[in-house]
Amino acid sequence: MKIYNTMSKRKEEFVPLEEGKVKMYVCGPTVYNYIHIGNARPMIVFDTVRRYFEYKNYDVNYVSNFTDVDDKIIKKANEEGVTAEEISQRYIAECKKDMDGMNIEPATKNPLATEEIDGMISMIETLIEKGYAYEKNGTVYYRTRKFKDYGKLSHKNLDDLQSGGRTLLVSGEDEKEDSLDFVLWKPKKEGEPAWVSPWGEGRPGWHIECSEMSKKYLGEQIDIHAGGGEDLIFPHHENEIAQSEAANGKEFSRYWMHNGFLNIDNRKMSKSLGNFFTVREISEKYDLQVLRFFMLSAHYRSPLNFSAELMEAAKSGLERIITAADRLKFLMGSAKTEDMAETEAEKFAKSAEYVGNFESAMDDDFNTADAIAAVFDLVKFINTMTDEDSSKEYLENLFDRLVRLTEVLGIIVDKEDEILDSDIEALIAERQAARKEKNFARADEIRDELLAKGIVLKDTREGVQWKRA
Ligand SMILES: [Zn+2]
């Protein structure tokens, strides 16, 4: 299995630190509003990466944080006249609803920054002891030039950064030893949440949060650090490396993964351009499975363009897959023979080719675009190589094969509660027959059974009409 490593700028064979296990940290969102579709891309992409490792029988420890203390959260809280905690709790809950809609597997652990302050303080203390950090008037800074490898992930040169860095100096930061130094701990300001520390009351900087939470839940060394678009490479991930490697004295992460940007109608998504969409807004128009399928239709490192047209294409592609699954379910329900015939066994063996293609695509740096093409090949095979004479075993095998692949993509083709049109028609016919025989108890029973599944019947002169409630 090959993974493109941002650190080496090439695809590398994946070798886990520990046989059969993957330790993966994914930077999570700052929770001050509904998540937007730009946030959704890494969530979907890295959930798919995780699912593929699980498909390959790896035991994945997947940790993704929520940044629940931040300037934006505090600003929103002040606007609404509520606490920062109320804002972050509200949007964590909303984010989890959206993630559920996108079929994102719950993380092994979702640490909250505000619950991990003690660990961050002790990591900062270690950095001070080792000479990598210093305190000035209640603010603790990281001594960037002391860390010899600084810039190794973003492939930036310190002196270039220095010349650009001067303009980035914000007021109150002129006390820094060097303009490249960044904040580990900031002192409390009026009206802000704060915690007691050896440097006075205050709160942690953003970068230290991830270094600490990753260490606490995954250990000093991890396999994959992912998350977020390319914009997180610098300074966030560069700073995480500087903190973790200086504090722990070892390589932080073996592989670094970043997804490409998401554009809207070929333009950068921004509120001022009026092309800013939350996942919640998309869910009013589409099943979020469509959004998921759309996100996986391109390679995760490519820029992805979001448009109504491409979403419609994703919707019809997804429907093709679900229709093939429905077809198999329908045929299974009416199969006349149980066991697979020899000719069927041969055909089934041939369809393994699509599984092979799917795996080769995923093994090549998670090429979901090609993996989806392999799923479409399997769909085509299902549509042409099955009929009402197919055995139940053959149909079931094909169904399992399809589900196994779509599960890696996080696409649900087998909604158990969902009742098929054909099943509804069959039940309506049975109800009509029962009424003819004056078995009204059974007729009512069927009516109730359908109602429980959200199907409303209406008796008309032309016969029974039904609709989904
Ligand atoms: Zn992070």
Coordinates of C-alpha atoms and ligand atoms in Angstrom, one line a residue:
M1 CA 0.0 0.0 0.0
K2 CA 1.4 3.3 -1.0
I3 CA 0.8 6.7 0.6
Y4 CA 1.9 10.1 -0.7
N5 CA 3.9 11.6 2.2
T6 CA 3.9 15.4 2.3
M7 CA 7.2 15.2 4.1
S8 CA 9.1 13.4 1.4
K9 CA 6.9 14.7 -1.5
R10 CA 6.6 11.2 -2.9
K11 CA 4.6 8.0 -2.6
E12 CA 6.0 5.6 0.0
E13 CA 5.2 2.1 0.9
F14 CA 3.2 2.0 4.1
V15 CA 5.0 0.3 7.0
P16 CA 3.2 0.5 10.3
L17 CA 5.1 1.2 13.5
E18 CA 3.4 -1.8 15.0
E19 CA 2.3 -4.8 13.0
G20 CA -1.4 -4.8 12.1
K21 CA -2.0 -1.4 13.8
V22 CA -2.5 2.1 12.5
K23 CA -2.3 5.1 14.8
M24 CA -3.8 8.0 13.1
Y25 CA -4.4 11.6 14.2
V26 CA -6.7 13.9 12.2
C27 CA -6.9 17.6 13.0
G28 CA -10.6 18.4 13.7
P29 CA -12.7 21.5 13.2
T30 CA -12.9 24.6 15.4
V31 CA -16.5 24.5 16.5
Y32 CA -18.1 28.0 16.3
N33 CA -20.6 27.4 13.5
Y34 CA -22.0 24.7 11.3
I35 CA -19.3 22.9 9.4
H36 CA -18.9 23.9 5.7
I37 CA -18.3 21.7 2.8
G38 CA -14.6 22.5 2.9
N39 CA -14.5 21.0 6.4
A40 CA -16.4 18.0 5.0
R41 CA -13.8 17.0 2.5
P42 CA -11.0 15.9 4.9
M43 CA -13.6 14.2 7.2
I44 CA -14.8 12.1 4.3
V45 CA -11.4 11.5 2.8
F46 CA -9.7 10.4 6.0
D47 CA -12.7 8.4 7.1
T48 CA -12.3 6.5 3.8
V49 CA -8.6 6.0 4.4
R50 CA -9.5 4.6 7.8
R51 CA -12.1 2.3 6.4
Y52 CA -9.7 0.9 3.8
F53 CA -7.2 0.1 6.6
E54 CA -10.0 -1.7 8.4
Y55 CA -10.9 -3.5 5.2
K56 CA -7.3 -4.7 5.2
N57 CA -7.7 -5.9 8.7
Y58 CA -5.7 -3.2 10.4
D59 CA -6.7 -2.2 13.9
V60 CA -7.1 1.6 13.5
N61 CA -6.8 3.9 16.5
Y62 CA -8.4 7.1 15.0
V63 CA -8.1 10.2 17.1
S64 CA -9.7 13.5 15.9
N65 CA -10.0 16.5 18.1
F66 CA -12.5 19.4 18.5
T67 CA -10.9 22.8 19.0
D68 CA -13.3 24.1 21.5
V69 CA -11.4 27.2 22.7
D70 CA -10.5 29.8 20.1
D71 CA -10.9 33.5 19.2
K72 CA -13.8 32.7 16.8
I73 CA -15.7 30.8 19.5
I74 CA -15.2 33.5 22.0
K75 CA -16.3 36.2 19.5
K76 CA -19.5 34.2 18.7
A77 CA -20.2 33.7 22.4
N78 CA -19.9 37.4 23.1
E79 CA -22.2 38.2 20.1
E80 CA -24.8 35.9 21.5
G81 CA -24.2 36.8 25.1
V82 CA -23.6 33.1 26.1
T83 CA -20.5 31.2 27.3
A84 CA -17.9 29.9 24.9
E85 CA -18.7 26.5 26.2
E86 CA -22.3 26.8 25.2
I87 CA -21.2 27.7 21.6
S88 CA -18.7 24.9 21.3
Q89 CA -21.0 22.2 22.8
R90 CA -23.8 23.3 20.5
Y91 CA -21.7 23.1 17.4
I92 CA -20.0 19.9 18.4
A93 CA -23.4 18.3 18.6
E94 CA -24.4 19.8 15.2
C95 CA -21.1 18.7 13.7
K96 CA -21.7 15.1 14.9
K97 CA -25.2 15.1 13.3
D98 CA -23.6 16.2 9.9
M99 CA -20.9 13.5 10.3
D100 CA -23.5 10.9 10.9
G101 CA -25.3 12.0 7.8
M102 CA -22.1 11.7 5.8
N103 CA -21.6 8.2 7.4
I104 CA -18.3 9.1 9.1
E105 CA -17.4 6.4 11.5
P106 CA -17.2 7.8 15.1
A107 CA -13.5 8.3 16.0
T108 CA -11.9 6.1 18.6
K109 CA -11.6 9.3 20.6
N110 CA -12.7 12.9 20.0
P111 CA -10.7 14.8 22.6
L112 CA -11.7 18.3 23.5
A113 CA -8.9 20.9 23.8
T114 CA -10.5 22.3 27.0
E115 CA -10.3 18.9 28.7
E116 CA -6.6 18.5 28.0
I117 CA -5.2 21.7 29.4
D118 CA -3.1 20.0 32.1
G119 CA -1.3 17.9 29.5
M120 CA -0.6 20.9 27.4
I121 CA 0.8 22.8 30.4
S122 CA 3.2 20.0 31.2
M123 CA 4.3 19.7 27.5
I124 CA 5.0 23.5 27.5
E125 CA 7.0 23.0 30.8
T126 CA 9.1 20.3 29.1
L127 CA 9.8 22.6 26.2
I128 CA 10.9 25.4 28.6
E129 CA 13.1 23.0 30.5
K130 CA 14.7 21.8 27.3
G131 CA 15.3 25.4 26.1
Y132 CA 12.8 25.3 23.3
A133 CA 10.4 27.8 24.9
Y134 CA 10.5 30.9 27.0
E135 CA 8.0 33.1 28.9
K136 CA 7.6 36.8 28.5
N137 CA 4.9 38.6 30.6
G138 CA 2.6 35.7 30.8
T139 CA 3.0 34.6 27.2
V140 CA 5.1 31.5 26.4
Y141 CA 6.8 31.4 23.0
Y142 CA 8.4 28.6 21.1
R143 CA 12.0 29.3 20.1
T144 CA 11.7 28.3 16.5
R145 CA 15.3 28.6 15.4
K146 CA 16.4 26.2 18.1
F147 CA 14.6 23.4 16.4
K148 CA 17.0 22.5 13.6
D149 CA 14.5 20.7 11.4
Y150 CA 12.0 23.6 11.3
G151 CA 10.5 23.8 7.8
K152 CA 11.0 20.2 6.9
L153 CA 7.4 19.5 6.2
S154 CA 6.5 22.7 4.3
H155 CA 9.9 22.7 2.6
K156 CA 10.3 26.3 3.7
N157 CA 13.5 28.0 4.4
L158 CA 13.8 29.9 7.7
D159 CA 15.4 33.0 6.3
D160 CA 12.7 33.3 3.7
L161 CA 10.1 33.0 6.4
Q162 CA 11.9 35.6 8.5
S163 CA 11.8 38.2 5.8
G164 CA 8.0 37.5 5.3
G165 CA 7.5 37.2 9.0
R166 CA 8.1 40.8 10.0
T167 CA 4.9 42.0 8.6
L168 CA 3.0 39.2 10.4
L169 CA 4.0 40.6 13.8
V170 CA 0.9 41.6 15.7
S171 CA 0.8 44.1 18.5
G172 CA 2.2 42.9 21.8
E173 CA 4.4 40.4 20.1
D174 CA 7.4 42.7 19.8
E175 CA 8.7 41.1 23.0
K176 CA 9.5 37.9 21.1
E177 CA 13.1 37.0 20.8
D178 CA 12.7 36.3 17.1
S179 CA 9.8 37.1 14.7
L180 CA 9.6 33.3 13.8
D181 CA 8.7 32.4 17.4
F182 CA 5.1 31.3 17.9
V183 CA 2.8 31.3 20.9
L184 CA 2.3 28.2 23.1
W185 CA 0.4 29.9 25.9
K186 CA -1.4 33.3 25.9
P187 CA -2.4 35.3 28.9
K188 CA -6.0 35.8 29.8
K189 CA -7.9 38.8 28.4
E190 CA -11.0 40.2 30.0
G191 CA -14.1 38.1 29.2
E192 CA -12.2 35.1 27.9
P193 CA -12.1 31.6 29.3
A194 CA -8.9 30.9 31.2
W195 CA -7.0 28.3 33.1
V196 CA -4.4 28.5 35.8
S197 CA -0.8 27.9 34.7
P198 CA 2.7 28.4 36.0
W199 CA 2.7 31.6 33.8
G200 CA -0.5 33.0 35.2
E201 CA -4.1 32.5 34.0
G202 CA -4.5 32.0 30.3
R203 CA -5.2 29.5 27.5
P204 CA -3.1 27.4 25.1
G205 CA -2.2 28.3 21.5
W206 CA -3.8 26.2 18.8
H207 CA -0.8 24.2 17.7
I208 CA 0.1 22.8 21.2
E209 CA -3.4 21.3 21.4
C210 CA -2.8 18.8 18.7
S211 CA 0.7 17.9 19.8
E212 CA -0.6 17.1 23.3
M213 CA -3.8 15.3 22.3
S214 CA -2.0 13.2 19.8
K215 CA 0.6 12.2 22.4
K216 CA -1.9 11.4 25.1
Y217 CA -4.2 9.2 23.0
L218 CA -1.7 7.7 20.5
G219 CA 1.7 7.9 22.1
E220 CA 4.8 9.9 21.2
Q221 CA 5.1 8.4 17.7
I222 CA 2.2 7.9 15.3
D223 CA 1.8 6.3 11.8
I224 CA -0.3 9.0 10.1
H225 CA -0.9 12.6 10.8
A226 CA -3.6 13.8 8.5
G227 CA -6.3 16.3 8.3
G228 CA -7.2 19.3 6.7
G229 CA -6.2 20.7 3.5
E230 CA -2.8 21.8 2.3
D231 CA -3.4 25.1 4.3
L232 CA -2.6 23.2 7.5
I233 CA 0.9 22.2 6.4
F234 CA 2.2 25.6 7.4
P235 CA 2.3 26.8 10.0
H236 CA 0.0 24.4 12.0
H237 CA 1.6 21.1 11.2
E238 CA 5.1 22.5 11.0
N239 CA 4.6 23.9 14.5
E240 CA 3.2 20.6 15.7
I241 CA 6.3 18.8 14.5
A242 CA 8.6 21.4 16.2
Q243 CA 6.7 21.0 19.5
S244 CA 6.3 17.2 19.6
E245 CA 9.8 16.3 18.3
A246 CA 11.5 18.8 20.6
A247 CA 9.5 17.6 23.6
N248 CA 9.5 13.9 22.9
G249 CA 12.9 13.5 21.3
K250 CA 11.6 11.4 18.5
E251 CA 10.0 11.5 15.0
F252 CA 6.4 12.6 15.5
S253 CA 4.6 11.0 12.5
R254 CA 5.8 8.6 9.9
Y255 CA 3.4 9.9 7.2
W256 CA 1.7 13.2 6.6
M257 CA -1.4 13.4 4.5
H258 CA -3.2 16.5 3.2
N259 CA -6.1 16.9 0.9
G260 CA -6.5 19.3 -2.0
F261 CA -8.7 22.4 -1.9
L262 CA -12.4 22.4 -2.6
N263 CA -13.5 25.2 -5.0
I264 CA -17.1 26.2 -5.7
D265 CA -17.9 26.8 -9.4
N266 CA -14.2 27.1 -10.0
R267 CA -13.7 29.8 -7.4
K268 CA -12.4 29.7 -3.9
M269 CA -15.2 29.3 -1.4
S270 CA -15.8 32.5 0.6
K271 CA -18.6 34.2 2.4
S272 CA -17.9 37.4 0.5
L273 CA -18.3 35.7 -2.9
G274 CA -21.6 34.3 -1.7
N275 CA -20.5 30.8 -2.6
F276 CA -20.2 29.5 0.9
F277 CA -22.2 26.3 1.8
T278 CA -22.6 24.5 5.1
V279 CA -23.1 20.8 5.1
R280 CA -26.5 21.5 6.7
E281 CA -27.5 23.6 3.7
I282 CA -26.5 20.8 1.3
S283 CA -28.5 18.3 3.4
E284 CA -31.7 20.2 2.6
K285 CA -31.2 19.5 -1.1
Y286 CA -29.4 16.2 -1.1
D287 CA -28.9 13.1 0.9
L288 CA -25.5 13.6 2.4
Q289 CA -24.5 10.2 0.9
V290 CA -24.5 12.1 -2.4
L291 CA -22.0 14.7 -1.0
R292 CA -19.8 11.9 0.3
F293 CA -19.9 10.1 -3.1
F294 CA -19.1 13.4 -4.8
M295 CA -16.1 14.1 -2.6
L296 CA -14.7 10.6 -3.4
S297 CA -15.2 11.0 -7.1
A298 CA -11.8 12.8 -7.4
H299 CA -8.4 11.9 -6.0
Y300 CA -8.1 13.4 -2.5
R301 CA -4.9 15.3 -3.4
S302 CA -6.5 16.9 -6.5
P303 CA -8.4 20.2 -6.3
L304 CA -12.1 19.4 -6.4
N305 CA -14.7 21.6 -7.9
F306 CA -18.2 21.7 -6.4
S307 CA -21.1 22.6 -8.7
A308 CA -24.8 21.7 -9.0
E309 CA -24.0 19.9 -12.2
L310 CA -21.3 17.7 -10.6
M311 CA -23.6 17.0 -7.6
E312 CA -26.3 15.8 -10.0
A313 CA -23.8 13.6 -11.7
A314 CA -22.8 12.2 -8.3
K315 CA -26.4 11.6 -7.4
S316 CA -27.2 9.6 -10.5
G317 CA -23.9 7.6 -10.1
L318 CA -24.9 6.7 -6.6
E319 CA -28.4 5.8 -7.7
R320 CA -26.9 3.4 -10.2
I321 CA -25.1 1.5 -7.5
I322 CA -28.1 1.5 -5.2
T323 CA -30.4 0.3 -8.0
A324 CA -28.0 -2.7 -8.6
A325 CA -28.2 -3.6 -4.9
D326 CA -32.0 -3.3 -5.0
R327 CA -32.1 -5.5 -8.0
L328 CA -30.1 -8.2 -6.2
K329 CA -32.3 -8.0 -3.1
F330 CA -35.4 -8.3 -5.3
L331 CA -34.0 -11.3 -7.2
M332 CA -32.9 -12.9 -3.9
G333 CA -36.4 -12.6 -2.6
S334 CA -37.9 -14.5 -5.5
A335 CA -35.0 -16.9 -6.4
K336 CA -36.2 -20.4 -7.3
T337 CA -33.0 -22.2 -6.5
E338 CA -30.8 -22.1 -3.4
D339 CA -27.4 -23.3 -4.4
M340 CA -25.0 -21.7 -6.8
A341 CA -24.7 -23.7 -10.1
E342 CA -21.2 -24.4 -11.6
T343 CA -21.6 -21.8 -14.3
E344 CA -22.6 -19.3 -11.7
A345 CA -19.5 -20.1 -9.6
E346 CA -17.4 -19.4 -12.7
K347 CA -19.1 -16.1 -13.3
F348 CA -18.7 -15.2 -9.7
A349 CA -15.0 -16.0 -9.7
K350 CA -14.7 -13.7 -12.7
S351 CA -16.2 -10.8 -10.8
A352 CA -13.2 -11.0 -8.4
E353 CA -11.4 -9.0 -11.1
Y354 CA -13.3 -5.9 -10.1
V355 CA -12.3 -6.4 -6.4
G356 CA -8.7 -6.6 -7.6
N357 CA -9.0 -3.4 -9.5
F358 CA -10.7 -1.7 -6.6
E359 CA -7.9 -2.8 -4.2
S360 CA -5.1 -1.8 -6.7
A361 CA -6.6 1.7 -6.9
M362 CA -6.9 2.1 -3.2
D363 CA -3.4 0.7 -2.6
D364 CA -2.1 3.4 -4.9
D365 CA -2.5 6.3 -2.5
F366 CA -6.2 5.9 -2.0
N367 CA -7.3 6.6 -5.6
T368 CA -11.0 6.6 -4.9
A369 CA -11.8 7.8 -8.4
D370 CA -10.5 4.6 -9.9
A371 CA -11.9 2.5 -7.1
I372 CA -15.4 3.9 -7.9
A373 CA -14.8 3.0 -11.6
A374 CA -14.2 -0.6 -10.4
V375 CA -17.5 -0.5 -8.4
F376 CA -19.3 0.6 -11.6
D377 CA -17.8 -2.3 -13.5
L378 CA -19.2 -4.6 -10.8
V379 CA -22.5 -2.9 -11.1
K380 CA -22.6 -3.4 -14.8
F381 CA -21.7 -7.1 -14.3
I382 CA -24.5 -7.4 -11.8
N383 CA -27.0 -5.9 -14.2
T384 CA -26.1 -8.1 -17.0
M385 CA -25.1 -11.4 -15.3
T386 CA -28.2 -11.9 -13.1
D387 CA -31.8 -12.7 -13.8
E388 CA -34.8 -14.4 -12.3
D389 CA -33.2 -17.8 -12.9
S390 CA -30.2 -16.9 -10.7
S391 CA -29.7 -18.9 -7.6
K392 CA -30.0 -17.3 -4.2
E393 CA -26.4 -18.2 -3.2
Y394 CA -25.0 -16.6 -6.4
L395 CA -27.0 -13.4 -5.8
E396 CA -26.1 -13.2 -2.2
N397 CA -22.4 -13.6 -3.0
L398 CA -22.6 -10.8 -5.5
F399 CA -24.5 -8.7 -3.0
D400 CA -21.9 -9.2 -0.3
R401 CA -19.1 -8.4 -2.8
L402 CA -20.8 -5.1 -3.7
V403 CA -21.5 -4.2 -0.1
R404 CA -17.9 -4.9 1.0
L405 CA -16.6 -2.5 -1.6
T406 CA -19.2 0.3 -1.0
E407 CA -18.6 0.0 2.7
V408 CA -15.0 1.1 2.2
L409 CA -16.3 4.2 0.5
G410 CA -18.8 4.7 3.3
I411 CA -21.7 4.4 0.8
I412 CA -24.8 2.7 2.2
V413 CA -26.5 0.5 -0.4
D414 CA -28.5 -1.6 2.0
K415 CA -30.7 0.5 4.1
E416 CA -32.4 -2.1 6.2
D417 CA -35.5 -0.1 7.2
E418 CA -36.1 1.0 3.7
I419 CA -38.9 -0.8 2.0
L420 CA -38.7 -1.4 -1.7
D421 CA -41.4 -0.4 -4.2
S422 CA -41.7 -4.0 -5.2
D423 CA -42.3 -5.1 -1.6
I424 CA -44.9 -2.4 -1.2
E425 CA -46.8 -3.6 -4.3
A426 CA -46.6 -7.2 -3.1
L427 CA -48.1 -6.2 0.3
I428 CA -50.8 -4.2 -1.3
A429 CA -51.8 -7.1 -3.5
E430 CA -51.9 -9.4 -0.5
R431 CA -54.1 -6.8 1.3
Q432 CA -56.5 -6.7 -1.7
A433 CA -56.7 -10.5 -1.7
A434 CA -57.4 -10.5 2.1
R435 CA -60.2 -8.0 1.7
K436 CA -61.8 -10.1 -1.1
E437 CA -61.8 -13.1 1.3
K438 CA -63.3 -10.8 4.0
N439 CA -60.2 -11.3 6.1
F440 CA -60.3 -7.7 7.3
A441 CA -58.0 -8.3 10.3
R442 CA -55.2 -9.3 8.0
A443 CA -55.9 -6.4 5.6
D444 CA -55.7 -3.9 8.6
E445 CA -52.5 -5.6 9.8
I446 CA -50.9 -5.0 6.4
R447 CA -52.1 -1.4 6.3
D448 CA -50.5 -0.9 9.8
E449 CA -47.3 -2.6 8.8
L450 CA -46.9 -0.3 5.8
L451 CA -47.7 2.7 7.9
A452 CA -45.0 1.8 10.4
K453 CA -42.6 2.0 7.4
G454 CA -43.8 5.3 6.4
I455 CA -46.1 4.2 3.6
V456 CA -49.6 5.7 3.4
L457 CA -52.3 3.9 1.5
K458 CA -55.3 5.5 -0.1
D459 CA -58.3 3.5 -1.4
T460 CA -59.7 5.2 -4.5
R461 CA -62.1 4.2 -7.2
E462 CA -59.2 3.4 -9.5
G463 CA -57.7 1.1 -6.9
V464 CA -55.1 1.5 -4.1
Q465 CA -52.7 4.4 -4.3
W466 CA -49.7 4.7 -2.0
K467 CA -47.1 7.3 -1.1
R468 CA -44.1 7.6 1.2
A469 CA -44.9 9.8 4.1
Ligands
ZN1 ZN -3.8 20.0 14.4

